[in-house]
Amino acid sequence: MTKGAHTVDIRIQGSEVITGRSLGESCGIVALAESVPVGYRLIQSLRIIQHRGQESAGISISTGKSLKNYRGMGLVNEVFSGVKIEKDIGMGIGHIRYSTAGSSTIENAQPLFANIGKYQIAMGHNGEIVNAIQLKRSLESKGYSFATNSDTEVIMKLLSIELSKTDDPILSMKSAFKKLVGAYSLNIMINQRVFVARDPNGIRPLVVGTTEFGYCAASESVVFDQLNGKVIRDVKPGEIVEIKKNEIDSFMYNEGARTAHCMFEYVYFARPDSVLDTRSVFETRMELGRILARESPVEDGDCVVAVPDSARTHAQGYAEESGIPLTEGLIKNRYVDRTFIMPEQTGRENELDIKLNPIKQLIDGKKVILIDDSIIRGNTTRKIVRLLKKYGAKEVHLRIACPPVRYPCYLGIDMKTKDQFIAANRSIKEINTKLGADSLSYISLEGLIEATHQGREKLCLGCLTGKYPVKVANH
Ligand code: SF4
């Protein structure tokens, strides 16, 4: 562990992975202002949304006079186990990260922290700034230097430049954010004040609520459930919210952009017990399953099997609609991380081997309807189809609750290279030849939109259609 004046970098031996990619990240954030010490409550909150990032974790808390920043590589439990946290004042922010790009090193772990004149700033970011490289080059040409390859540092730098000009946190955030293009849900501490902000398209989720002891903001509503609090509302696209112990204050900085919530949060990324932009993720997934069953029935199917755990709810919806029983045909090793979220391909493939095992008694001789939430690379799906057949399945019919992912995500989900996608340049028939199932169907785009209850005009569907809510580079 190394200690600086205001930052504690908790280094866990062997946990650093250098991916050597460019700017950008996607993660989970929380912010608390309460009448009790918040350090351990922030850590608890991060554990609740651990699924949003498993590479690093950090918190920044007020000690009354200054900010103290703790961050480290690994899961929240690993980073904070045995670490003594300041107990003074009830105000702070927390962050968990997985890199959609940018090195997975402690330098890029968040909250990022900076001393700028009379200001101390801590910042956590969920999303990805599309014009980060241009902004960074422009700042470098003016003599500014950067310590990380994270797009969050670009936001920090813009904010600190504005702060030195205006001496007003709200005005500074407003002007800094207007320069950004992309997806960002942010939590920020400027000295003893806590803010959250959401990009003008509302791409990544962000919710504000109360707790037993004050006010809170988080990437997902499930944090309030588990802190004995309740949701007040979603942060509006283009809004800054100041989180205080007794109230929240709202400042709009950019209205009128098209709302574009990420459809993938509903399909896969968020927890099923969260409510995002007033729509239950659980209900959405049930509806996706029901629609899929109506659109792509399997005649004389014997059982519906979910790819655990992420497709459980979709499979429940399919079973309910089709009347075909849902069976626990695949058992997941609970101690293996989610494969999609791991940054290195080799890691992903090794993990798959020990991740899932079928129950032979449930699938032997059966016509299995296998439900998955989505297919990105197809590695997992291909292996599962093979496994089910090896364990005696008579037929395997794949039904997928998200239309084919054919285009990269530039807005905060780790899907960068088109070549990674099994559906990129293939027909459904060609995809299924690779996967080896007896049939393959995806839900329609209209079916997906219907299930989210958001309307086509309020969703980002970029990775499905190639049409993004903001201008993205190289496209
Ligand atoms: S491109 Fe896809 S994954 Fe990325 S924000 Fe849009 S819908 Fe979400």
Tab-separated table of C-alpha atoms and ligand atoms in Angstrom:
chain	number	residue	atom	x	y	z
A	1	MET	CA	0.000	0.000	0.000
A	2	THR	CA	1.397	3.439	-0.879
A	3	LYS	CA	0.218	6.591	0.841
A	4	GLY	CA	0.159	10.095	-0.629
A	5	ALA	CA	-1.037	13.321	0.949
A	6	HIS	CA	-4.648	12.683	0.021
A	7	THR	CA	-4.673	9.408	-1.850
A	8	VAL	CA	-4.325	5.854	-0.647
A	9	ASP	CA	-3.518	3.511	-3.517
A	10	ILE	CA	-4.219	0.004	-2.319
A	11	ARG	CA	-2.120	-2.231	-4.527
A	12	ILE	CA	-2.987	-5.903	-4.676
A	13	GLN	CA	-0.065	-7.933	-5.882
A	14	GLY	CA	-0.538	-9.568	-9.257
A	15	SER	CA	-3.868	-7.930	-9.957
A	16	GLU	CA	-2.764	-5.425	-12.588
A	17	VAL	CA	-3.396	-6.186	-16.233
A	18	ILE	CA	-2.060	-3.946	-18.974
A	19	THR	CA	-4.430	-3.983	-21.926
A	20	GLY	CA	-2.771	-1.155	-23.851
A	21	ARG	CA	-5.967	0.099	-25.398
A	22	SER	CA	-7.085	3.686	-26.007
A	23	LEU	CA	-9.411	6.020	-24.113
A	24	GLY	CA	-12.706	5.144	-22.481
A	25	GLU	CA	-14.378	3.122	-19.739
A	26	SER	CA	-17.642	1.896	-18.326
A	27	CYS	CA	-18.425	1.399	-14.693
A	28	GLY	CA	-20.712	1.971	-11.714
A	29	ILE	CA	-20.923	5.029	-9.480
A	30	VAL	CA	-22.452	6.048	-6.138
A	31	ALA	CA	-22.585	9.350	-4.228
A	32	LEU	CA	-23.720	9.841	-0.626
A	33	ALA	CA	-24.403	12.855	1.600
A	34	GLU	CA	-25.596	11.674	5.002
A	35	SER	CA	-25.639	12.552	8.687
A	36	VAL	CA	-23.432	9.514	9.448
A	37	PRO	CA	-19.912	8.555	8.306
A	38	VAL	CA	-20.204	7.281	4.745
A	39	GLY	CA	-16.964	5.367	4.110
A	40	TYR	CA	-18.253	1.876	4.795
A	41	ARG	CA	-21.689	2.699	3.375
A	42	LEU	CA	-20.038	3.678	0.102
A	43	ILE	CA	-18.158	0.397	0.089
A	44	GLN	CA	-21.428	-1.501	0.735
A	45	SER	CA	-23.074	0.406	-2.115
A	46	LEU	CA	-20.265	-0.505	-4.485
A	47	ARG	CA	-20.628	-4.165	-3.533
A	48	ILE	CA	-24.305	-3.957	-4.519
A	49	ILE	CA	-23.375	-2.876	-8.053
A	50	GLN	CA	-20.197	-4.948	-8.324
A	51	HIS	CA	-21.550	-6.498	-11.546
A	52	ARG	CA	-20.877	-3.174	-13.324
A	53	GLY	CA	-17.114	-3.415	-12.932
A	54	GLN	CA	-14.641	-5.849	-11.428
A	55	GLU	CA	-11.236	-4.447	-12.279
A	56	SER	CA	-10.856	-1.686	-9.709
A	57	ALA	CA	-12.756	0.067	-6.937
A	58	GLY	CA	-12.361	3.328	-5.088
A	59	ILE	CA	-13.990	5.883	-2.835
A	60	SER	CA	-13.316	9.520	-2.084
A	61	ILE	CA	-14.604	10.928	1.197
A	62	SER	CA	-14.566	14.231	2.978
A	63	THR	CA	-12.592	14.412	6.208
A	64	GLY	CA	-14.217	17.769	6.995
A	65	LYS	CA	-11.317	19.853	5.760
A	66	SER	CA	-10.049	17.886	2.792
A	67	LEU	CA	-10.782	14.865	0.612
A	68	LYS	CA	-9.233	11.470	0.994
A	69	ASN	CA	-9.120	9.073	-1.911
A	70	TYR	CA	-8.808	5.268	-1.668
A	71	ARG	CA	-8.554	3.052	-4.715
A	72	GLY	CA	-7.178	-0.319	-5.701
A	73	MET	CA	-7.266	-3.082	-8.275
A	74	GLY	CA	-9.729	-5.941	-7.895
A	75	LEU	CA	-13.189	-6.559	-6.460
A	76	VAL	CA	-14.542	-4.203	-3.795
A	77	ASN	CA	-13.994	-6.809	-1.064
A	78	GLU	CA	-10.420	-7.392	-2.167
A	79	VAL	CA	-9.587	-3.691	-2.355
A	80	PHE	CA	-11.057	-2.660	0.999
A	81	SER	CA	-10.495	-5.747	3.108
A	82	GLY	CA	-8.738	-4.610	6.304
A	83	VAL	CA	-8.427	-0.987	5.136
A	84	LYS	CA	-9.168	1.596	7.827
A	85	ILE	CA	-11.419	4.337	6.417
A	86	GLU	CA	-11.777	7.888	7.789
A	87	LYS	CA	-14.965	8.211	9.850
A	88	ASP	CA	-15.432	11.980	10.108
A	89	ILE	CA	-18.011	13.394	7.776
A	90	GLY	CA	-20.944	11.942	5.872
A	91	MET	CA	-20.079	12.805	2.322
A	92	GLY	CA	-18.355	10.911	-0.458
A	93	ILE	CA	-18.375	9.181	-3.824
A	94	GLY	CA	-17.502	5.675	-4.966
A	95	HIS	CA	-16.603	3.996	-8.219
A	96	ILE	CA	-16.086	0.541	-9.676
A	97	ARG	CA	-14.478	0.127	-13.055
A	98	TYR	CA	-14.003	-2.173	-15.943
A	99	SER	CA	-12.140	-0.752	-18.878
A	100	THR	CA	-13.948	-0.711	-22.193
A	101	ALA	CA	-10.571	0.634	-23.249
A	102	GLY	CA	-7.742	2.384	-21.425
A	103	SER	CA	-5.206	0.467	-19.386
A	104	SER	CA	-6.456	-1.601	-16.507
A	105	THR	CA	-3.931	-0.148	-14.052
A	106	ILE	CA	-4.168	1.582	-10.720
A	107	GLU	CA	-3.366	4.939	-12.343
A	108	ASN	CA	-6.674	4.690	-14.205
A	109	ALA	CA	-8.606	3.418	-11.162
A	110	GLN	CA	-11.193	5.903	-9.937
A	111	PRO	CA	-12.171	8.228	-8.390
A	112	LEU	CA	-9.475	10.275	-10.079
A	113	PHE	CA	-8.186	12.941	-7.763
A	114	ALA	CA	-6.574	16.356	-8.278
A	115	ASN	CA	-5.430	19.333	-6.219
A	116	ILE	CA	-6.095	22.459	-8.302
A	117	GLY	CA	-5.260	25.648	-6.416
A	118	LYS	CA	-7.772	25.981	-3.621
A	119	TYR	CA	-9.846	23.124	-5.006
A	120	GLN	CA	-9.655	19.405	-4.465
A	121	ILE	CA	-11.569	17.440	-7.080
A	122	ALA	CA	-12.464	13.750	-7.101
A	123	MET	CA	-14.309	12.237	-10.040
A	124	GLY	CA	-15.803	8.916	-11.097
A	125	HIS	CA	-17.154	8.227	-14.567
A	126	ASN	CA	-19.440	5.645	-16.137
A	127	GLY	CA	-19.444	5.919	-19.917
A	128	GLU	CA	-17.113	6.911	-22.685
A	129	ILE	CA	-16.194	10.246	-24.238
A	130	VAL	CA	-16.190	9.982	-28.019
A	131	ASN	CA	-14.160	13.163	-28.604
A	132	ALA	CA	-11.693	12.541	-25.732
A	133	ILE	CA	-8.671	12.184	-28.010
A	134	GLN	CA	-9.402	15.450	-29.843
A	135	LEU	CA	-9.979	17.287	-26.556
A	136	LYS	CA	-6.802	15.832	-25.088
A	137	ARG	CA	-4.711	16.836	-28.124
A	138	SER	CA	-6.112	20.336	-28.036
A	139	LEU	CA	-5.296	20.672	-24.311
A	140	GLU	CA	-1.816	19.226	-24.820
A	141	SER	CA	-1.179	21.771	-27.565
A	142	LYS	CA	-1.932	24.453	-24.966
A	143	GLY	CA	0.631	22.995	-22.564
A	144	TYR	CA	-1.516	20.797	-20.342
A	145	SER	CA	-0.151	17.369	-19.476
A	146	PHE	CA	-1.884	14.119	-18.551
A	147	ALA	CA	-0.959	11.393	-16.078
A	148	THR	CA	-3.316	8.667	-17.332
A	149	ASN	CA	-4.802	7.470	-20.620
A	150	SER	CA	-8.316	7.701	-19.219
A	151	ASP	CA	-10.972	9.922	-20.777
A	152	THR	CA	-12.061	10.802	-17.242
A	153	GLU	CA	-8.853	12.792	-16.817
A	154	VAL	CA	-9.841	14.842	-19.861
A	155	ILE	CA	-13.114	15.740	-18.103
A	156	MET	CA	-11.168	16.530	-14.902
A	157	LYS	CA	-8.802	18.792	-16.802
A	158	LEU	CA	-11.630	20.665	-18.561
A	159	LEU	CA	-13.408	21.138	-15.235
A	160	SER	CA	-10.308	22.388	-13.442
A	161	ILE	CA	-9.553	24.883	-16.235
A	162	GLU	CA	-13.104	26.242	-15.988
A	163	LEU	CA	-12.902	26.346	-12.173
A	164	SER	CA	-9.765	28.439	-12.333
A	165	LYS	CA	-11.598	30.856	-14.661
A	166	THR	CA	-15.006	31.117	-12.969
A	167	ASP	CA	-14.409	30.091	-9.340
A	168	ASP	CA	-17.924	28.620	-9.492
A	169	PRO	CA	-18.412	24.820	-9.476
A	170	ILE	CA	-21.805	24.855	-11.192
A	171	LEU	CA	-20.789	27.250	-13.973
A	172	SER	CA	-17.548	25.342	-14.430
A	173	MET	CA	-19.282	21.987	-14.781
A	174	LYS	CA	-21.806	23.474	-17.207
A	175	SER	CA	-19.097	24.865	-19.498
A	176	ALA	CA	-16.861	21.804	-19.239
A	177	PHE	CA	-19.658	19.330	-20.024
A	178	LYS	CA	-20.759	21.308	-23.085
A	179	LYS	CA	-17.449	20.368	-24.720
A	180	LEU	CA	-18.012	16.628	-24.261
A	181	VAL	CA	-19.516	14.279	-26.828
A	182	GLY	CA	-20.446	10.800	-25.650
A	183	ALA	CA	-21.813	8.904	-22.698
A	184	TYR	CA	-21.159	9.999	-19.141
A	185	SER	CA	-22.767	9.547	-15.784
A	186	LEU	CA	-20.423	11.287	-13.360
A	187	ASN	CA	-19.988	11.646	-9.625
A	188	ILE	CA	-17.842	14.570	-8.544
A	189	MET	CA	-16.606	16.049	-5.290
A	190	ILE	CA	-15.366	19.607	-5.377
A	191	ASN	CA	-14.019	20.342	-1.900
A	192	GLN	CA	-16.941	19.650	0.450
A	193	ARG	CA	-19.661	19.470	-2.204
A	194	VAL	CA	-20.986	16.348	-3.960
A	195	PHE	CA	-22.475	16.364	-7.471
A	196	VAL	CA	-23.682	13.890	-10.042
A	197	ALA	CA	-24.321	14.589	-13.721
A	198	ARG	CA	-25.745	12.759	-16.725
A	199	ASP	CA	-24.954	13.337	-20.382
A	200	PRO	CA	-27.533	15.119	-22.580
A	201	ASN	CA	-28.689	11.826	-24.147
A	202	GLY	CA	-29.020	9.984	-20.820
A	203	ILE	CA	-27.116	7.025	-22.264
A	204	ARG	CA	-25.849	5.494	-19.006
A	205	PRO	CA	-28.265	5.206	-16.067
A	206	LEU	CA	-28.179	7.428	-12.980
A	207	VAL	CA	-30.772	7.586	-10.197
A	208	VAL	CA	-31.183	9.852	-7.153
A	209	GLY	CA	-32.879	8.832	-3.944
A	210	THR	CA	-33.018	9.040	-0.206
A	211	THR	CA	-31.427	6.797	2.391
A	212	GLU	CA	-32.178	6.483	6.100
A	213	PHE	CA	-29.672	9.253	6.774
A	214	GLY	CA	-29.691	11.585	3.800
A	215	TYR	CA	-29.492	11.617	0.015
A	216	CYS	CA	-27.801	9.394	-2.489
A	217	ALA	CA	-27.216	8.860	-6.197
A	218	ALA	CA	-26.226	5.628	-7.903
A	219	SER	CA	-25.953	3.941	-11.276
A	220	GLU	CA	-28.779	1.590	-10.341
A	221	SER	CA	-31.831	1.870	-8.116
A	222	VAL	CA	-31.008	-1.392	-6.338
A	223	VAL	CA	-28.533	0.550	-4.175
A	224	PHE	CA	-31.419	2.415	-2.486
A	225	ASP	CA	-33.320	-0.816	-1.821
A	226	GLN	CA	-30.379	-2.179	0.089
A	227	LEU	CA	-29.573	1.055	1.967
A	228	ASN	CA	-33.164	1.202	3.287
A	229	GLY	CA	-33.846	4.157	1.046
A	230	LYS	CA	-36.038	4.887	-1.921
A	231	VAL	CA	-35.757	6.257	-5.417
A	232	ILE	CA	-36.739	9.876	-5.963
A	233	ARG	CA	-36.206	9.911	-9.716
A	234	ASP	CA	-33.763	9.351	-12.544
A	235	VAL	CA	-31.265	12.128	-13.152
A	236	LYS	CA	-32.481	13.878	-16.301
A	237	PRO	CA	-30.381	13.840	-19.446
A	238	GLY	CA	-28.292	17.037	-19.353
A	239	GLU	CA	-28.753	17.593	-15.613
A	240	ILE	CA	-26.338	18.235	-12.738
A	241	VAL	CA	-27.673	17.333	-9.279
A	242	GLU	CA	-26.033	18.473	-6.071
A	243	ILE	CA	-26.457	15.839	-3.347
A	244	LYS	CA	-26.800	17.317	0.139
A	245	LYS	CA	-27.724	15.807	3.498
A	246	ASN	CA	-31.172	17.416	3.564
A	247	GLU	CA	-32.036	18.039	-0.065
A	248	ILE	CA	-30.981	17.805	-3.676
A	249	ASP	CA	-30.564	20.769	-6.029
A	250	SER	CA	-30.951	20.537	-9.794
A	251	PHE	CA	-29.110	22.478	-12.508
A	252	MET	CA	-29.894	21.826	-16.164
A	253	TYR	CA	-26.995	22.457	-18.530
A	254	ASN	CA	-28.116	20.927	-21.786
A	255	GLU	CA	-31.706	20.258	-22.747
A	256	GLY	CA	-33.218	19.275	-26.050
A	257	ALA	CA	-30.857	16.487	-27.156
A	258	ARG	CA	-32.494	13.215	-28.151
A	259	THR	CA	-32.843	10.851	-25.189
A	260	ALA	CA	-31.004	7.603	-25.937
A	261	HIS	CA	-30.917	5.121	-23.060
A	262	CYS	CA	-28.624	2.167	-23.741
A	263	MET	CA	-30.806	-0.834	-24.637
A	264	PHE	CA	-28.050	-3.166	-23.437
A	265	GLU	CA	-28.560	-2.071	-19.825
A	266	TYR	CA	-32.034	-3.624	-20.006
A	267	VAL	CA	-30.971	-6.705	-21.952
A	268	TYR	CA	-27.846	-7.669	-20.019
A	269	PHE	CA	-25.875	-5.152	-18.056
A	270	ALA	CA	-28.077	-3.904	-15.185
A	271	ARG	CA	-29.319	-6.030	-12.306
A	272	PRO	CA	-32.822	-7.450	-12.862
A	273	ASP	CA	-33.988	-5.935	-9.569
A	274	SER	CA	-33.132	-2.408	-10.728
A	275	VAL	CA	-35.536	0.106	-12.255
A	276	LEU	CA	-33.919	2.265	-14.939
A	277	ASP	CA	-35.614	5.342	-16.330
A	278	THR	CA	-38.870	4.224	-14.692
A	279	ARG	CA	-38.855	0.798	-16.365
A	280	SER	CA	-38.187	-2.365	-14.351
A	281	VAL	CA	-35.302	-4.391	-15.758
A	282	PHE	CA	-37.012	-7.577	-14.534
A	283	GLU	CA	-40.271	-6.713	-16.317
A	284	THR	CA	-38.351	-5.824	-19.476
A	285	ARG	CA	-36.550	-9.163	-19.487
A	286	MET	CA	-39.765	-11.096	-18.803
A	287	GLU	CA	-41.379	-9.248	-21.705
A	288	LEU	CA	-38.395	-9.940	-23.970
A	289	GLY	CA	-38.859	-13.648	-23.226
A	290	ARG	CA	-42.596	-13.533	-23.862
A	291	ILE	CA	-42.184	-11.687	-27.160
A	292	LEU	CA	-39.431	-14.091	-28.215
A	293	ALA	CA	-41.765	-17.033	-27.503
A	294	ARG	CA	-44.477	-15.460	-29.665
A	295	GLU	CA	-42.108	-14.531	-32.477
A	296	SER	CA	-40.071	-17.763	-32.519
A	297	PRO	CA	-41.926	-20.737	-31.046
A	298	VAL	CA	-40.394	-24.218	-31.007
A	299	GLU	CA	-42.916	-26.908	-31.804
A	300	ASP	CA	-42.934	-29.791	-29.315
A	301	GLY	CA	-40.120	-28.309	-27.230
A	302	ASP	CA	-39.574	-30.317	-24.017
A	303	CYS	CA	-37.907	-27.748	-21.806
A	304	VAL	CA	-36.689	-24.155	-21.651
A	305	VAL	CA	-33.137	-23.750	-20.334
A	306	ALA	CA	-31.536	-20.402	-19.463
A	307	VAL	CA	-27.895	-19.566	-19.951
A	308	PRO	CA	-27.225	-18.693	-16.294
A	309	ASP	CA	-27.403	-16.251	-14.696
A	310	SER	CA	-28.022	-13.374	-17.061
A	311	ALA	CA	-30.733	-15.054	-19.190
A	312	ARG	CA	-32.791	-16.473	-16.310
A	313	THR	CA	-35.535	-13.868	-16.457
A	314	HIS	CA	-35.771	-13.933	-20.266
A	315	ALA	CA	-36.132	-17.730	-20.083
A	316	GLN	CA	-38.823	-17.396	-17.418
A	317	GLY	CA	-40.779	-15.123	-19.773
A	318	TYR	CA	-40.330	-17.552	-22.670
A	319	ALA	CA	-41.501	-20.508	-20.548
A	320	GLU	CA	-44.500	-18.590	-19.211
A	321	GLU	CA	-45.647	-17.570	-22.687
A	322	SER	CA	-45.004	-20.915	-24.386
A	323	GLY	CA	-46.288	-23.134	-21.585
A	324	ILE	CA	-43.085	-25.209	-21.872
A	325	PRO	CA	-41.472	-25.898	-18.468
A	326	LEU	CA	-38.375	-23.998	-17.389
A	327	THR	CA	-35.709	-26.399	-16.131
A	328	GLU	CA	-32.419	-25.780	-14.375
A	329	GLY	CA	-30.469	-27.571	-17.096
A	330	LEU	CA	-27.220	-25.655	-16.627
A	331	ILE	CA	-25.466	-25.075	-13.334
A	332	LYS	CA	-23.134	-22.144	-12.988
A	333	ASN	CA	-20.022	-22.154	-10.852
A	334	ARG	CA	-20.789	-19.128	-8.679
A	335	TYR	CA	-17.147	-18.411	-8.027
A	336	VAL	CA	-16.237	-17.692	-11.630
A	337	ASP	CA	-16.666	-14.123	-12.857
A	338	ARG	CA	-18.978	-13.086	-15.669
A	339	THR	CA	-17.087	-13.857	-18.875
A	340	PHE	CA	-18.181	-10.858	-20.912
A	341	ILE	CA	-16.838	-8.383	-18.426
A	342	MET	CA	-13.296	-9.740	-18.400
A	343	PRO	CA	-10.973	-7.503	-20.411
A	344	GLU	CA	-8.624	-10.100	-21.852
A	345	GLN	CA	-9.747	-12.705	-24.405
A	346	THR	CA	-7.508	-15.446	-22.978
A	347	GLY	CA	-9.076	-14.895	-19.569
A	348	ARG	CA	-12.521	-15.238	-21.082
A	349	GLU	CA	-11.831	-18.552	-22.768
A	350	ASN	CA	-10.189	-20.207	-19.778
A	351	GLU	CA	-13.027	-19.174	-17.520
A	352	LEU	CA	-15.634	-20.699	-19.832
A	353	ASP	CA	-14.251	-24.194	-19.280
A	354	ILE	CA	-15.112	-24.211	-15.615
A	355	LYS	CA	-18.098	-21.907	-15.644
A	356	LEU	CA	-21.049	-24.103	-16.626
A	357	ASN	CA	-22.094	-27.723	-16.276
A	358	PRO	CA	-25.323	-29.387	-17.491
A	359	ILE	CA	-27.589	-31.636	-15.395
A	360	LYS	CA	-27.803	-34.734	-17.574
A	361	GLN	CA	-31.012	-36.034	-15.961
A	362	LEU	CA	-32.881	-32.896	-17.076
A	363	ILE	CA	-31.737	-32.711	-20.689
A	364	ASP	CA	-30.990	-36.273	-21.794
A	365	GLY	CA	-33.189	-37.115	-24.796
A	366	LYS	CA	-34.932	-33.706	-24.659
A	367	LYS	CA	-35.688	-31.090	-27.295
A	368	VAL	CA	-34.103	-28.154	-25.470
A	369	ILE	CA	-34.971	-24.479	-26.041
A	370	LEU	CA	-31.852	-22.639	-24.934
A	371	ILE	CA	-32.405	-18.955	-24.088
A	372	ASP	CA	-29.593	-16.422	-23.994
A	373	ASP	CA	-29.879	-12.679	-23.402
A	374	SER	CA	-27.550	-11.824	-26.298
A	375	ILE	CA	-24.692	-13.187	-28.383
A	376	ILE	CA	-21.554	-11.101	-28.832
A	377	ARG	CA	-18.612	-13.294	-29.807
A	378	GLY	CA	-20.455	-16.606	-29.691
A	379	ASN	CA	-17.704	-18.495	-27.792
A	380	THR	CA	-19.885	-19.227	-24.770
A	381	THR	CA	-22.932	-20.101	-26.834
A	382	ARG	CA	-21.042	-22.524	-29.083
A	383	LYS	CA	-19.598	-24.321	-26.066
A	384	ILE	CA	-22.969	-24.560	-24.331
A	385	VAL	CA	-24.665	-26.015	-27.403
A	386	ARG	CA	-21.880	-28.598	-27.609
A	387	LEU	CA	-22.146	-29.362	-23.892
A	388	LEU	CA	-25.906	-29.873	-24.017
A	389	LYS	CA	-25.564	-32.276	-26.948
A	390	LYS	CA	-22.729	-34.112	-25.255
A	391	TYR	CA	-24.970	-34.612	-22.238
A	392	GLY	CA	-27.735	-36.128	-24.364
A	393	ALA	CA	-29.934	-33.288	-25.634
A	394	LYS	CA	-31.823	-34.584	-28.695
A	395	GLU	CA	-32.071	-31.094	-30.226
A	396	VAL	CA	-30.945	-27.620	-29.142
A	397	HIS	CA	-32.937	-24.619	-30.372
A	398	LEU	CA	-31.331	-21.273	-29.609
A	399	ARG	CA	-33.526	-18.260	-28.909
A	400	ILE	CA	-31.819	-14.907	-28.286
A	401	ALA	CA	-33.482	-11.993	-26.467
A	402	CYS	CA	-31.489	-9.271	-28.274
A	403	PRO	CA	-31.247	-8.715	-32.048
A	404	PRO	CA	-27.846	-9.472	-33.666
A	405	VAL	CA	-25.058	-7.173	-32.379
A	406	ARG	CA	-23.297	-6.089	-35.572
A	407	TYR	CA	-21.669	-2.728	-34.774
A	408	PRO	CA	-19.207	-1.516	-32.132
A	409	CYS	CA	-20.205	0.405	-29.020
A	410	TYR	CA	-18.415	3.730	-28.608
A	411	LEU	CA	-20.508	4.713	-25.610
A	412	GLY	CA	-19.307	2.686	-22.674
A	413	ILE	CA	-19.834	-1.038	-23.249
A	414	ASP	CA	-16.837	-3.229	-24.051
A	415	MET	CA	-17.688	-4.030	-27.665
A	416	LYS	CA	-15.120	-2.239	-29.759
A	417	THR	CA	-13.953	-4.388	-32.639
A	418	LYS	CA	-16.468	-5.403	-35.243
A	419	ASP	CA	-14.456	-8.559	-35.973
A	420	GLN	CA	-15.245	-9.802	-32.449
A	421	PHE	CA	-18.955	-10.089	-33.275
A	422	ILE	CA	-20.171	-13.383	-34.610
A	423	ALA	CA	-23.054	-11.545	-36.318
A	424	ALA	CA	-20.927	-8.799	-37.904
A	425	ASN	CA	-20.892	-10.061	-41.484
A	426	ARG	CA	-22.977	-13.198	-41.299
A	427	SER	CA	-26.567	-14.192	-42.015
A	428	ILE	CA	-28.545	-15.947	-39.262
A	429	LYS	CA	-27.986	-19.245	-41.098
A	430	GLU	CA	-24.222	-18.652	-41.214
A	431	ILE	CA	-24.162	-17.732	-37.525
A	432	ASN	CA	-25.956	-20.920	-36.643
A	433	THR	CA	-23.525	-22.983	-38.690
A	434	LYS	CA	-20.821	-21.625	-36.382
A	435	LEU	CA	-22.869	-22.226	-33.236
A	436	GLY	CA	-24.050	-25.718	-34.164
A	437	ALA	CA	-27.642	-25.491	-32.876
A	438	ASP	CA	-30.624	-27.123	-34.567
A	439	SER	CA	-32.220	-23.701	-35.054
A	440	LEU	CA	-31.444	-20.098	-34.152
A	441	SER	CA	-33.756	-17.096	-33.847
A	442	TYR	CA	-33.222	-13.619	-32.460
A	443	ILE	CA	-35.927	-11.311	-31.145
A	444	SER	CA	-36.892	-8.597	-33.647
A	445	LEU	CA	-35.787	-4.990	-33.180
A	446	GLU	CA	-39.459	-4.023	-32.789
A	447	GLY	CA	-39.875	-6.699	-30.113
A	448	LEU	CA	-36.892	-5.368	-28.182
A	449	ILE	CA	-38.168	-1.785	-28.367
A	450	GLU	CA	-41.660	-2.861	-27.250
A	451	ALA	CA	-40.268	-4.671	-24.187
A	452	THR	CA	-38.319	-1.653	-22.913
A	453	HIS	CA	-41.406	0.620	-22.945
A	454	GLN	CA	-39.084	3.490	-23.915
A	455	GLY	CA	-40.012	3.954	-27.570
A	456	ARG	CA	-37.510	3.769	-30.418
A	457	GLU	CA	-36.780	7.506	-30.230
A	458	LYS	CA	-35.664	7.211	-26.581
A	459	LEU	CA	-33.225	4.330	-26.983
A	460	CYS	CA	-29.675	3.946	-28.169
A	461	LEU	CA	-29.684	1.028	-30.619
A	462	GLY	CA	-26.296	1.846	-32.138
A	463	CYS	CA	-24.688	-1.597	-31.861
A	464	LEU	CA	-27.742	-3.136	-33.561
A	465	THR	CA	-28.416	-0.585	-36.291
A	466	GLY	CA	-25.126	1.301	-36.755
A	467	LYS	CA	-27.016	4.544	-36.048
A	468	TYR	CA	-25.751	6.255	-32.897
A	469	PRO	CA	-27.323	9.095	-30.908
A	470	VAL	CA	-24.122	11.175	-31.189
A	471	LYS	CA	-21.545	11.488	-33.928
A	472	VAL	CA	-18.993	8.769	-33.287
A	473	ALA	CA	-15.455	8.725	-34.657
A	474	ASN	CA	-14.449	6.340	-37.446
A	475	HIS	CA	-18.004	5.596	-38.407
B	1	SF4	S1	-24.130	1.199	-28.918
B	1	SF4	FE1	-25.253	-0.525	-27.956
B	1	SF4	S2	-24.172	-1.011	-26.071
B	1	SF4	FE2	-23.434	0.993	-26.774
B	1	SF4	S3	-24.723	2.494	-25.686
B	1	SF4	FE3	-25.720	2.102	-27.632
B	1	SF4	S4	-27.144	0.418	-27.239
B	1	SF4	FE4	-25.703	0.508	-25.525
